[in-house]
Coordinates of C-alpha atoms in Angstrom, one line a residue:
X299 CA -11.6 5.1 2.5
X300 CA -13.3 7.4 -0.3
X301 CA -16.5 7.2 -1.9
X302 CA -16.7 8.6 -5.2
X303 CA -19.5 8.9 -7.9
X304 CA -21.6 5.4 -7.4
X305 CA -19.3 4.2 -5.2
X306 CA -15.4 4.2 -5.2
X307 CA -13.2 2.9 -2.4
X308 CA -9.4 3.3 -2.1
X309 CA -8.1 0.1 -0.4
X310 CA -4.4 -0.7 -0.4
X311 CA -2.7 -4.2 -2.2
X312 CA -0.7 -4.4 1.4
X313 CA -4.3 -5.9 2.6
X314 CA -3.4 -9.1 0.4
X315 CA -1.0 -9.3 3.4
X316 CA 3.0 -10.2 3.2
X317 CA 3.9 -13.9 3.5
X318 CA 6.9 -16.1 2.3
X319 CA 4.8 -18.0 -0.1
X320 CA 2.9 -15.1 -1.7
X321 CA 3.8 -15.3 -5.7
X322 CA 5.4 -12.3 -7.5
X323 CA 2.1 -11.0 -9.2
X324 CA -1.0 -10.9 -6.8
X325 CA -3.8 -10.5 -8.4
X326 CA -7.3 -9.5 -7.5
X327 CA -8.7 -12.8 -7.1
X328 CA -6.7 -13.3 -4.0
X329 CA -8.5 -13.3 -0.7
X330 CA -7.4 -10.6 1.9
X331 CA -4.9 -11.5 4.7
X332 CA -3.3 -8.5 5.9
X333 CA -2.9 -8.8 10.3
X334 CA -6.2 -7.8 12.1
X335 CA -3.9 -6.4 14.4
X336 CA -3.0 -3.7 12.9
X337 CA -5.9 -0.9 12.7
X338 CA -5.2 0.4 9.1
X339 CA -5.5 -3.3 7.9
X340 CA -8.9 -4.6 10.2
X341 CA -10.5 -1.1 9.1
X342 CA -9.8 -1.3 5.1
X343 CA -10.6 -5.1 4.6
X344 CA -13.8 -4.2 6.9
X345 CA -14.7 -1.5 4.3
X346 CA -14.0 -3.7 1.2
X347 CA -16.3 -6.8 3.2
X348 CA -19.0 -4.3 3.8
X349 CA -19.1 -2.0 0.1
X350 CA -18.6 -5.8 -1.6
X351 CA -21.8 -6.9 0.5
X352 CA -23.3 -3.8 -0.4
X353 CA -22.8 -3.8 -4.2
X354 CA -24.2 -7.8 -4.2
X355 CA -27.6 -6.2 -3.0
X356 CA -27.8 -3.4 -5.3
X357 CA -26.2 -4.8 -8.6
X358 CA -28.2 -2.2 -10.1
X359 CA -24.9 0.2 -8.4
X360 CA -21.5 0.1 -10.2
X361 CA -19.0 -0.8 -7.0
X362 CA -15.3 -0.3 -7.5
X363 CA -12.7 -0.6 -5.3
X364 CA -9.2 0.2 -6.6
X365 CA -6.4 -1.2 -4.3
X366 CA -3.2 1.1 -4.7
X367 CA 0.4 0.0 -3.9
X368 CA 2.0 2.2 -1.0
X369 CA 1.3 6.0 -2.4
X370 CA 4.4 8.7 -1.9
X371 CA 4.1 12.3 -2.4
X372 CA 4.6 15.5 -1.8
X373 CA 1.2 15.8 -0.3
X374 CA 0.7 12.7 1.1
X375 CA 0.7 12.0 4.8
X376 CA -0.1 8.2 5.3
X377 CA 1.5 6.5 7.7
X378 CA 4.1 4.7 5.0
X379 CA 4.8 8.7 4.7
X380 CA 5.5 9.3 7.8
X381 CA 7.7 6.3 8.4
X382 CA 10.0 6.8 5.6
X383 CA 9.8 10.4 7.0
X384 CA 10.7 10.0 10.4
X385 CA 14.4 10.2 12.0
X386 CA 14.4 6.6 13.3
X387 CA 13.4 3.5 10.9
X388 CA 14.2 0.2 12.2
X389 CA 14.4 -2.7 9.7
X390 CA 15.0 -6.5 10.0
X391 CA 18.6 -8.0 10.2
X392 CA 18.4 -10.9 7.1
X393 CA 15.1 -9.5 5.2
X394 CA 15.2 -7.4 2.1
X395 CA 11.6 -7.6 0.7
X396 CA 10.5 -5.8 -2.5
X397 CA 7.9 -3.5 -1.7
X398 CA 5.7 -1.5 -5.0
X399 CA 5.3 2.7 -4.6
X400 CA 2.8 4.3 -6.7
X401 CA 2.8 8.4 -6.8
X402 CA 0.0 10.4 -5.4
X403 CA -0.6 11.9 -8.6
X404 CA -1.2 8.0 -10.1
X405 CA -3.4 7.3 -7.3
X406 CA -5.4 10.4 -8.5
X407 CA -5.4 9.4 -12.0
X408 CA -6.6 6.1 -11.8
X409 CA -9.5 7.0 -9.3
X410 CA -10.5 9.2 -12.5
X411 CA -10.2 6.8 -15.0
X412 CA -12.4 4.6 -12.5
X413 CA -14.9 6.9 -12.4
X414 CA -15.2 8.0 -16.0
X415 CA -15.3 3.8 -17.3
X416 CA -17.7 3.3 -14.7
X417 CA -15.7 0.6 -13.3
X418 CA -17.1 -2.1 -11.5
X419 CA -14.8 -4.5 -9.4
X420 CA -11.7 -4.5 -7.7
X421 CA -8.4 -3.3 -9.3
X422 CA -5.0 -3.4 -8.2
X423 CA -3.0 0.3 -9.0
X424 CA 0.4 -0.3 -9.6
X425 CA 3.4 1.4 -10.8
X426 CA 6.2 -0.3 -12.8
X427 CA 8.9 -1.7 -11.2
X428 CA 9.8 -2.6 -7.8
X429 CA 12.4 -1.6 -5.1
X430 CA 13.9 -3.8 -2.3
X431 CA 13.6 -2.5 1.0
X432 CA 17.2 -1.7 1.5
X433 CA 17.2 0.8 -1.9
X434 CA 14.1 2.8 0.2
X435 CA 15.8 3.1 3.4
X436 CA 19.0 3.8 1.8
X437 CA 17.1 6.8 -0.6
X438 CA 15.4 8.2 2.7
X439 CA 18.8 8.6 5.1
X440 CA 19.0 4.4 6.5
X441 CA 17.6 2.7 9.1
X442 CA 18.5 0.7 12.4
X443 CA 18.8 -2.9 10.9
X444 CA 17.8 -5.5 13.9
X445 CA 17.1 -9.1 14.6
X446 CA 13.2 -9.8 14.2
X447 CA 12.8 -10.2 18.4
X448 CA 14.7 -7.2 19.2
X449 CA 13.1 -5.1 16.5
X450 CA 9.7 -6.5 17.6
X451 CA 10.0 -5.0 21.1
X452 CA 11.3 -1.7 19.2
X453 CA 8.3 -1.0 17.3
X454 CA 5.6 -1.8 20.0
X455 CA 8.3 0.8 22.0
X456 CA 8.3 3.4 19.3
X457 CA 4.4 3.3 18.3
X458 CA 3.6 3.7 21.5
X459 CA 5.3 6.5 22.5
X460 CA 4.1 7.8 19.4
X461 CA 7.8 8.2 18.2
X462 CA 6.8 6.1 15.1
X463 CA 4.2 5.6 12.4
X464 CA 4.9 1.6 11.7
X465 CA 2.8 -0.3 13.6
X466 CA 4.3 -3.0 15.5
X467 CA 1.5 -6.2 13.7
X468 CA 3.2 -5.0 10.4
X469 CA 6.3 -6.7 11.0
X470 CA 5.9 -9.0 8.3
X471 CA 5.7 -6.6 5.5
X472 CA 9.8 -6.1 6.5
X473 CA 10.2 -9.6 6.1
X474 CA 8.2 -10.7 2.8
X475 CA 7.1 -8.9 -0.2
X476 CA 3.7 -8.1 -1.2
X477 CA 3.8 -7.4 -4.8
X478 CA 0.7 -6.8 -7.0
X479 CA -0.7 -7.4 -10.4
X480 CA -1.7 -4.4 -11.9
X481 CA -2.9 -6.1 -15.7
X482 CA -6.7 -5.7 -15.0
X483 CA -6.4 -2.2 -14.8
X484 CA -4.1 -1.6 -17.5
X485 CA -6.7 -3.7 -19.4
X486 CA -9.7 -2.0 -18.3
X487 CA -9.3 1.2 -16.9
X488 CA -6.3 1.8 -19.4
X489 CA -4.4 3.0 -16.3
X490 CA -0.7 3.1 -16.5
X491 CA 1.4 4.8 -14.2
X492 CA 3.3 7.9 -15.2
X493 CA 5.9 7.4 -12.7
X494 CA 8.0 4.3 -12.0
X495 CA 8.4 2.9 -8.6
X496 CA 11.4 4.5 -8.8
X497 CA 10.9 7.7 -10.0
X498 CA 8.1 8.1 -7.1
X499 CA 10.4 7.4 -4.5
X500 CA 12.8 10.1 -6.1
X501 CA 10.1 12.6 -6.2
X502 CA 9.0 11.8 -2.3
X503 CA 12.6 12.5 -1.0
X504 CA 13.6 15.3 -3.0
X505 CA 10.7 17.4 -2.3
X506 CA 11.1 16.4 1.4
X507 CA 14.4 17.4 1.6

C-alpha cells in the first residue's frame, strides 16, 4: 500500500472479490470478499480494515483509500503485469469474464487529485470500458485454455515453481467478472481516465514488445 499526505492507500476493486452474482457496477458500499488465500488479497483488505479503524479514531485525519481496477504500464511490475507478461498463461475452458485495466499514468492522476480535494473515503478508479478475458489474452500472444480442475492443479504447479505470477486462490477472477463503479470519483475527485480500458492494454503490449 502507499501512504500519501494524511493518509492515502492504494487498494485494488479485485478485493470486492469475483463471483457469479456480483452486479455489473460495484460500488464502494460493497463489503470486501476477495479469497484470504491469496496473499495480495488477505494483505490489502487487512490494510483497508486497519487505516478504516484508524481514521474512525482520529476523524480529526482525512483517510482515503482509492481502489484502482488492474493498473498496466510500462513501468508497472504487479503481479497482473507479470502474468500477462509471462510465456505461459493458462485460462479456463467455458469462462470469458470482463475484467477493467486502468493505466499507470491514471493510477498516478487520481492519487493526485486525491490528495489535492482532500479526499476522505473510499473510491473506486476506473477506466472506461471493459475487455473480456479472451480480447487480453489474445492482445498479449494467447493462453493455454483448460478445464477448471486441470487448470487448478496447473497454477498451484506454475506458482510454485515460481514459473508464474497468478496465484492459484485467484481462480475465480478467470471465471466471473469483477467490475467496478467508478461515479463517486468522477463526482468528487473529478477523476476521469485518460485512457480507455482499451487503449491501456494497447499501450502495455506495445511498449513490451
Amino acid at each position: 500500500c502507499l501512504v500519501v499526505g494524511d493518509r492515502l492507500l492504494t487498494g485494488d476493486t479485485l478485493l470486492y472479490g469475483a463471483a457469479a452474482d456480483n452486479p455489473v457496477g460495484l460500488t464502494e458500499e460493497r463489503a470486501l470478499g476477495a479469497p484470504a488465500s491469496v496473499p495480495f488479497s488477505a494483505e490489502r483488505m487487512r490494510a483497508e480494515a486497519a487505516l478504516a479503524s484508524f481514521g474512525r479514531q482520529r476523524p480529526d485525519v482525512r483517510v482515503a483509500t482509492l481502489r484502482t481496477a488492474s493498473i498496466v504500464g510500462p513501468g508497472s511490475d504487479g503481479y497482473l503485469c507479470r502474468y500477462l507478461a509471462q510465456k505461459l498463461r493458462v485460462t479456463l475452458l467455458g469462462f470469458d469474464p470482463m475484467w477493467q485495466l486502468l493505466h499507470e499514468i491514471d493510477a498516478v492522476a487520481a492519487l493526485l487529485l486525491a490528495i489535492e480535494r482532500r479526499a476522505r473515503g473510499a473510491f473506486n478508479i476506473v477506466a472506461e470500458g471493459v475487455l473480456p478475458l479472451s480480447r487480453v489474452m489474445q492482445a498479449v500472444g494467447g493462453s493455454l485454455r483448460l478445464p477448471a480442475p486441470v487448470a487448478r492443479r496447473a497454477l498451484s504447479t506454475l506458482w510454485t515453481t515460481r514459473l508464474s505470477s497468478w496465484p492459484p486462490g485467484s481462480l475465480p477472477y478467470l471465471r466471473h467478472g469483477c467490475i467496478a463503479d467508478g461515479r463517486r470519483a468522477e463526482r468528487e475527485l473529478g477523476f476521469v481516465a485518460a485512457c480507455s480500458s482499451e487503449e491501456a492494454l494497447a499501450d502495455f503490449v506495445r511498449r513490451r514488445s
